[in-house]
Amino acid sequence: MKKITSLLLIICAVFTLQNCQKVNTPVSLDFDKLPYKNLSEYNFFTGDLKSLSANDRVLLYEPITPLFTDYAKKSRFVWMPEGVTADINEEGIIEYPNGAVLIKNFFYPHDFAKAEKGKDMVETRLLVKNNNEWNAYTYVWNDAETDAKLSKVGDVKAVNWKNEKGKAMSVNYIVPNKNQCKSCHQQNTVLKPIGTKVKNINKTLKYADGTEMNQLEKWMEVGYLQKSEYHKFTAMADWQDENAPLKDRAMAYLEANCGHCHSKGGQARTTGLYLTTDETNPSHLGFCKGPVAAGKGSGGRKVSIHPGEPEKSILLFRMQSNDPGIMMPELGRVTEHKEGVALVEEWIASLEKEDCKQQ
Amino acid sequence: MTLRIITFLLAIFTIIACKQEAETVANEVSTDIYEAIQEKLIDAKAGDIIEIPEGKFLFDRPLSLDGIANVTIKGAGMEKTILSFKDQQAGAEGLKVTADNVTLDGFTIQDTKGDAIKLQDCEGVTIRNVKTTWTNGANPTNGGYGLYPVACRNVLIEHCEASYASDAGIYVGQSTNVKVLKSYAHHNVAGIEIENCKNAIVTKCKAENNSGGILVFDLPDLPAGNGHTCIITDNEIIDNNFKNFSPEGNMVAIVPPGTGLILLAAKNVEVFNNRIKGHKTVGAAIASFHITQRKWKDDNYNPFTHDIYIHDNVLERKGGVAVPDLSKEFGKMISFYCSAKQQDIVYDGITEGEGKNPMNLCIQESKEDLRFTNVDAANDFANVSNDISAYVCSLDGLPEVIFSESEVETKETQTEGK
């Protein structure tokens, strides 16, 4: 008799579990109660949270050239409530409706060559638009990786992984605090998303159902984006695409990694150094441009970019440094991005040499 | 019985031992304070006073206040509340403020990896009784700036102290309406620097033992171009003969040790009633941006120094056997073209326009043996001259600096933003 009861219980439990997995409660946010304490409360992902299986209407996206964050892998999603759509403005920036949420997960596969071997979750960042303004919320994953908890002041987490070449890597990954989010995510001192510019997401993506489609077309198909002439905005190069022109790859890399601050509306505008793909003034691009407030960040070099001479270029020196008082970007990395540095170095070396002194 | 006594004594010992240990920790270094203070800064409400108690506290990450107006960060006093960043792991500054009407009062920030205190895009800044320093002395690896408001409006810095910055101790950049009062800058490369600012005054300050005492600069290719209107008065600008330890590339790396005051591409500046004493190279240098031989691509930029009125200062050279600096190009230039003699005032003579004094440089100094040299850099130093007569004239005094709302500028910014 006891045996039968146990068996029944087990059968019940299995059924319940299966039901749980099958019924996806759609995402429904109470914006007055945000931010929630735990990532799971948003219901963006179904089943085991760590699997990051997107709920209905939670749509994967990917930039062409991403920001480097200590080699962390990222998965990004966008969600919007029913009945609202985003629009593309004249500058190719996506203007989101209230209710839009951008979700970015940061994690380290144990083995970068074998992603299926499992991963360590670090943090998940949300950008939420409500009452016409964006808010940034950071969730730090617990040690058991069952959920992530809201963090205001950030955190430091030791992570390690094996890179593509099999080399053991480790860093003290720094989760930014709320204010630090904004120091990058700002245009004219207002918090804004960075990555979802038309020029940086205008590419084909393979979706979970196996279909391949241009991301902007997909957004229009699911009703996240008004029908728009996005083609008029030239897509940025993929920094790793060896078939693309070197200049385009380097500038795409610089825009994705520096342009959020080093642009006319960014926090580093006071330097007059604008590292964006649409900048045409050579001084603003750093060519033969002296630093303004670099301090020891100059490394004894005299100009940001010395055409043809990477070893005389401050920009490269700061990309190579891990000293918090020297390194660029100021936030978001504690290790050198060797591959990014190599690209920018190759590009500067390829430029025609110029005498940076006034004649 | 004996056992009881022993236990009792042991307990007392333990309590005493614990107490001593606890006190030591409280007075010296606490590392847990980062989260406590940063959380208060994030959760602050307008009008809040965030107090940092007496003691020395160690931070591994930077502090920041963003977007919350009317907040005061208050320590127990400049020498009592010390925030040390010597083990900083991240962040380009110690404290960063991007919030309006902020007041910083009564603490020291030391040994940051980058700048000590940076304030950006703030409308209304008061920094009072704040000290910034690097405790290992002059070192090119020190942070660039001590107090660093940039792109701010209505900035008051008073009763502050800044030392050992590898660029400028007190640096106000691209800001409008600036008052630096009763502050002490020493052992920096530049003591006090006003760069690309509009309407500034530096008064009742002491700039001592820096490489250059007080600098008024205007640089090209910046969003806030063509700064103008600056009063330098009632300051002690003394013995700024300290070695220049700024890394090359930085603007101040050109400053020759032994310089009291430099006006570089400065516009509308009045310098009066200062005591400019004890400089081995030059008391006051007046130069165009051309002298730096740097390139720029800024059609709106005016590289010339013009409308300058220097009058009624006490000028005393260092005297004795000291020769002008030879470690920097400009020191060499002065040494070479001024017969290796210390100068009171040097003018680069790079001008634009017609007439004897096209840049409107006026000097009214009563000193009998005033040493003035125009090095004629515009003509490759062809006609170096000590004749000051073309520049003996006077200009109207500048009006006082008034803190005001930013109606016009806000409109401009909004238009740009669209």
PDB file of N, CA and C in Angstrom, chain A residues 317-354:
ATOM      1  N   PHE A 317      47.704  53.207 -26.107  1.00  0.00           N
ATOM      2  CA  PHE A 317      48.291  53.053 -24.769  1.00  0.00           C
ATOM      3  C   PHE A 317      47.199  52.828 -23.726  1.00  0.00           C
ATOM      4  N   ARG A 318      46.121  53.593 -23.830  1.00  0.00           N
ATOM      5  CA  ARG A 318      45.060  53.494 -22.823  1.00  0.00           C
ATOM      6  C   ARG A 318      44.239  52.220 -23.008  1.00  0.00           C
ATOM      7  N   MET A 319      44.129  51.746 -24.252  1.00  0.00           N
ATOM      8  CA  MET A 319      43.433  50.474 -24.479  1.00  0.00           C
ATOM      9  C   MET A 319      44.228  49.297 -23.929  1.00  0.00           C
ATOM     10  N   GLN A 320      45.559  49.468 -23.897  1.00  0.00           N
ATOM     11  CA  GLN A 320      46.419  48.365 -23.458  1.00  0.00           C
ATOM     12  C   GLN A 320      46.578  48.299 -21.944  1.00  0.00           C
ATOM     13  N   SER A 321      46.235  49.406 -21.278  1.00  0.00           N
ATOM     14  CA  SER A 321      46.485  49.470 -19.841  1.00  0.00           C
ATOM     15  C   SER A 321      45.336  48.864 -19.035  1.00  0.00           C
ATOM     16  N   ASN A 322      45.673  48.319 -17.879  1.00  0.00           N
ATOM     17  CA  ASN A 322      44.649  47.869 -16.932  1.00  0.00           C
ATOM     18  C   ASN A 322      44.652  48.705 -15.654  1.00  0.00           C
ATOM     19  N   ASP A 323      45.421  49.797 -15.650  1.00  0.00           N
ATOM     20  CA  ASP A 323      45.460  50.681 -14.488  1.00  0.00           C
ATOM     21  C   ASP A 323      44.192  51.547 -14.519  1.00  0.00           C
ATOM     22  N   PRO A 324      43.394  51.528 -13.432  1.00  0.00           N
ATOM     23  CA  PRO A 324      42.138  52.284 -13.451  1.00  0.00           C
ATOM     24  C   PRO A 324      42.314  53.764 -13.775  1.00  0.00           C
ATOM     25  N   GLY A 325      43.477  54.315 -13.479  1.00  0.00           N
ATOM     26  CA  GLY A 325      43.713  55.729 -13.757  1.00  0.00           C
ATOM     27  C   GLY A 325      44.157  55.994 -15.188  1.00  0.00           C
ATOM     28  N   ILE A 326      44.416  54.953 -15.951  1.00  0.00           N
ATOM     29  CA  ILE A 326      44.909  55.108 -17.327  1.00  0.00           C
ATOM     30  C   ILE A 326      43.937  54.508 -18.333  1.00  0.00           C
ATOM     31  N   MET A 327      43.403  53.339 -17.993  1.00  0.00           N
ATOM     32  CA  MET A 327      42.727  52.526 -19.001  1.00  0.00           C
ATOM     33  C   MET A 327      41.471  53.159 -19.585  1.00  0.00           C
ATOM     34  N   MET A 328      41.230  52.800 -20.823  1.00  0.00           N
ATOM     35  CA  MET A 328      39.995  53.144 -21.515  1.00  0.00           C
ATOM     36  C   MET A 328      39.446  51.865 -22.125  1.00  0.00           C
ATOM     37  N   PRO A 329      38.126  51.662 -22.074  1.00  0.00           N
ATOM     38  CA  PRO A 329      37.160  52.470 -21.337  1.00  0.00           C
ATOM     39  C   PRO A 329      37.450  52.486 -19.830  1.00  0.00           C
ATOM     40  N   GLU A 330      36.962  53.522 -19.170  1.00  0.00           N
ATOM     41  CA  GLU A 330      37.178  53.663 -17.725  1.00  0.00           C
ATOM     42  C   GLU A 330      36.516  52.547 -16.948  1.00  0.00           C
ATOM     43  N   LEU A 331      35.388  52.095 -17.449  1.00  0.00           N
ATOM     44  CA  LEU A 331      34.591  51.090 -16.743  1.00  0.00           C
ATOM     45  C   LEU A 331      34.367  49.899 -17.657  1.00  0.00           C
ATOM     46  N   GLY A 332      34.070  48.747 -17.055  1.00  0.00           N
ATOM     47  CA  GLY A 332      33.604  47.619 -17.851  1.00  0.00           C
ATOM     48  C   GLY A 332      34.668  46.624 -18.236  1.00  0.00           C
ATOM     49  N   ARG A 333      35.894  46.895 -17.870  1.00  0.00           N
ATOM     50  CA  ARG A 333      36.900  45.864 -18.104  1.00  0.00           C
ATOM     51  C   ARG A 333      38.011  45.979 -17.067  1.00  0.00           C
ATOM     52  N   VAL A 334      38.612  44.828 -16.744  1.00  0.00           N
ATOM     53  CA  VAL A 334      39.824  44.841 -15.924  1.00  0.00           C
ATOM     54  C   VAL A 334      40.958  44.137 -16.662  1.00  0.00           C
ATOM     55  N   THR A 335      40.629  43.579 -17.842  1.00  0.00           N
ATOM     56  CA  THR A 335      41.660  42.936 -18.657  1.00  0.00           C
ATOM     57  C   THR A 335      41.787  43.651 -19.995  1.00  0.00           C
ATOM     58  N   GLU A 336      42.933  43.451 -20.609  1.00  0.00           N
ATOM     59  CA  GLU A 336      43.145  44.022 -21.936  1.00  0.00           C
ATOM     60  C   GLU A 336      42.403  43.178 -22.969  1.00  0.00           C
ATOM     61  N   HIS A 337      41.762  43.834 -23.918  1.00  0.00           N
ATOM     62  CA  HIS A 337      41.145  43.110 -25.025  1.00  0.00           C
ATOM     63  C   HIS A 337      42.174  42.992 -26.136  1.00  0.00           C
ATOM     64  N   LYS A 338      42.960  41.946 -26.098  1.00  0.00           N
ATOM     65  CA  LYS A 338      44.118  41.831 -26.992  1.00  0.00           C
ATOM     66  C   LYS A 338      43.712  41.884 -28.463  1.00  0.00           C
ATOM     67  N   GLU A 339      42.614  41.244 -28.780  1.00  0.00           N
ATOM     68  CA  GLU A 339      42.190  41.188 -30.187  1.00  0.00           C
ATOM     69  C   GLU A 339      41.720  42.568 -30.666  1.00  0.00           C
ATOM     70  N   GLY A 340      41.039  43.301 -29.793  1.00  0.00           N
ATOM     71  CA  GLY A 340      40.600  44.653 -30.141  1.00  0.00           C
ATOM     72  C   GLY A 340      41.796  45.576 -30.303  1.00  0.00           C
ATOM     73  N   VAL A 341      42.740  45.467 -29.381  1.00  0.00           N
ATOM     74  CA  VAL A 341      43.956  46.277 -29.450  1.00  0.00           C
ATOM     75  C   VAL A 341      44.696  45.989 -30.755  1.00  0.00           C
ATOM     76  N   ALA A 342      44.777  44.708 -31.109  1.00  0.00           N
ATOM     77  CA  ALA A 342      45.492  44.323 -32.331  1.00  0.00           C
ATOM     78  C   ALA A 342      44.845  44.964 -33.563  1.00  0.00           C
ATOM     79  N   LEU A 343      43.532  44.991 -33.575  1.00  0.00           N
ATOM     80  CA  LEU A 343      42.815  45.582 -34.716  1.00  0.00           C
ATOM     81  C   LEU A 343      43.108  47.080 -34.822  1.00  0.00           C
ATOM     82  N   VAL A 344      42.980  47.786 -33.706  1.00  0.00           N
ATOM     83  CA  VAL A 344      43.184  49.242 -33.736  1.00  0.00           C
ATOM     84  C   VAL A 344      44.646  49.565 -34.048  1.00  0.00           C
ATOM     85  N   GLU A 345      45.531  48.746 -33.533  1.00  0.00           N
ATOM     86  CA  GLU A 345      46.954  48.938 -33.802  1.00  0.00           C
ATOM     87  C   GLU A 345      47.243  48.783 -35.302  1.00  0.00           C
ATOM     88  N   GLU A 346      46.658  47.743 -35.885  1.00  0.00           N
ATOM     89  CA  GLU A 346      46.866  47.492 -37.307  1.00  0.00           C
ATOM     90  C   GLU A 346      46.327  48.661 -38.137  1.00  0.00           C
ATOM     91  N   TRP A 347      45.190  49.169 -37.706  1.00  0.00           N
ATOM     92  CA  TRP A 347      44.581  50.281 -38.449  1.00  0.00           C
ATOM     93  C   TRP A 347      45.440  51.548 -38.355  1.00  0.00           C
ATOM     94  N   ILE A 348      45.885  51.890 -37.142  1.00  0.00           N
ATOM     95  CA  ILE A 348      46.706  53.105 -36.996  1.00  0.00           C
ATOM     96  C   ILE A 348      47.999  52.965 -37.793  1.00  0.00           C
ATOM     97  N   ALA A 349      48.567  51.749 -37.754  1.00  0.00           N
ATOM     98  CA  ALA A 349      49.817  51.518 -38.496  1.00  0.00           C
ATOM     99  C   ALA A 349      49.587  51.678 -40.003  1.00  0.00           C
ATOM    100  N   SER A 350      48.363  51.388 -40.458  1.00  0.00           N
ATOM    101  CA  SER A 350      48.083  51.440 -41.897  1.00  0.00           C
ATOM    102  C   SER A 350      47.860  52.874 -42.400  1.00  0.00           C
ATOM    103  N   LEU A 351      47.665  53.813 -41.475  1.00  0.00           N
ATOM    104  CA  LEU A 351      47.394  55.188 -41.888  1.00  0.00           C
ATOM    105  C   LEU A 351      48.657  55.857 -42.412  1.00  0.00           C
ATOM    106  N   GLU A 352      48.462  56.764 -43.352  1.00  0.00           N
ATOM    107  CA  GLU A 352      49.610  57.476 -43.899  1.00  0.00           C
ATOM    108  C   GLU A 352      50.256  58.324 -42.808  1.00  0.00           C
ATOM    109  N   LYS A 353      51.571  58.233 -42.704  1.00  0.00           N
ATOM    110  CA  LYS A 353      52.271  58.958 -41.641  1.00  0.00           C
ATOM    111  C   LYS A 353      52.091  60.465 -41.770  1.00  0.00           C
ATOM    112  N   GLU A 354      52.013  61.097 -40.619  1.00  0.00           N
ATOM    113  CA  GLU A 354      51.779  62.536 -40.623  1.00  0.00           C
ATOM    114  C   GLU A 354      52.651  63.154 -39.534  1.00  0.00           C
TER     115      GLU A 354
END
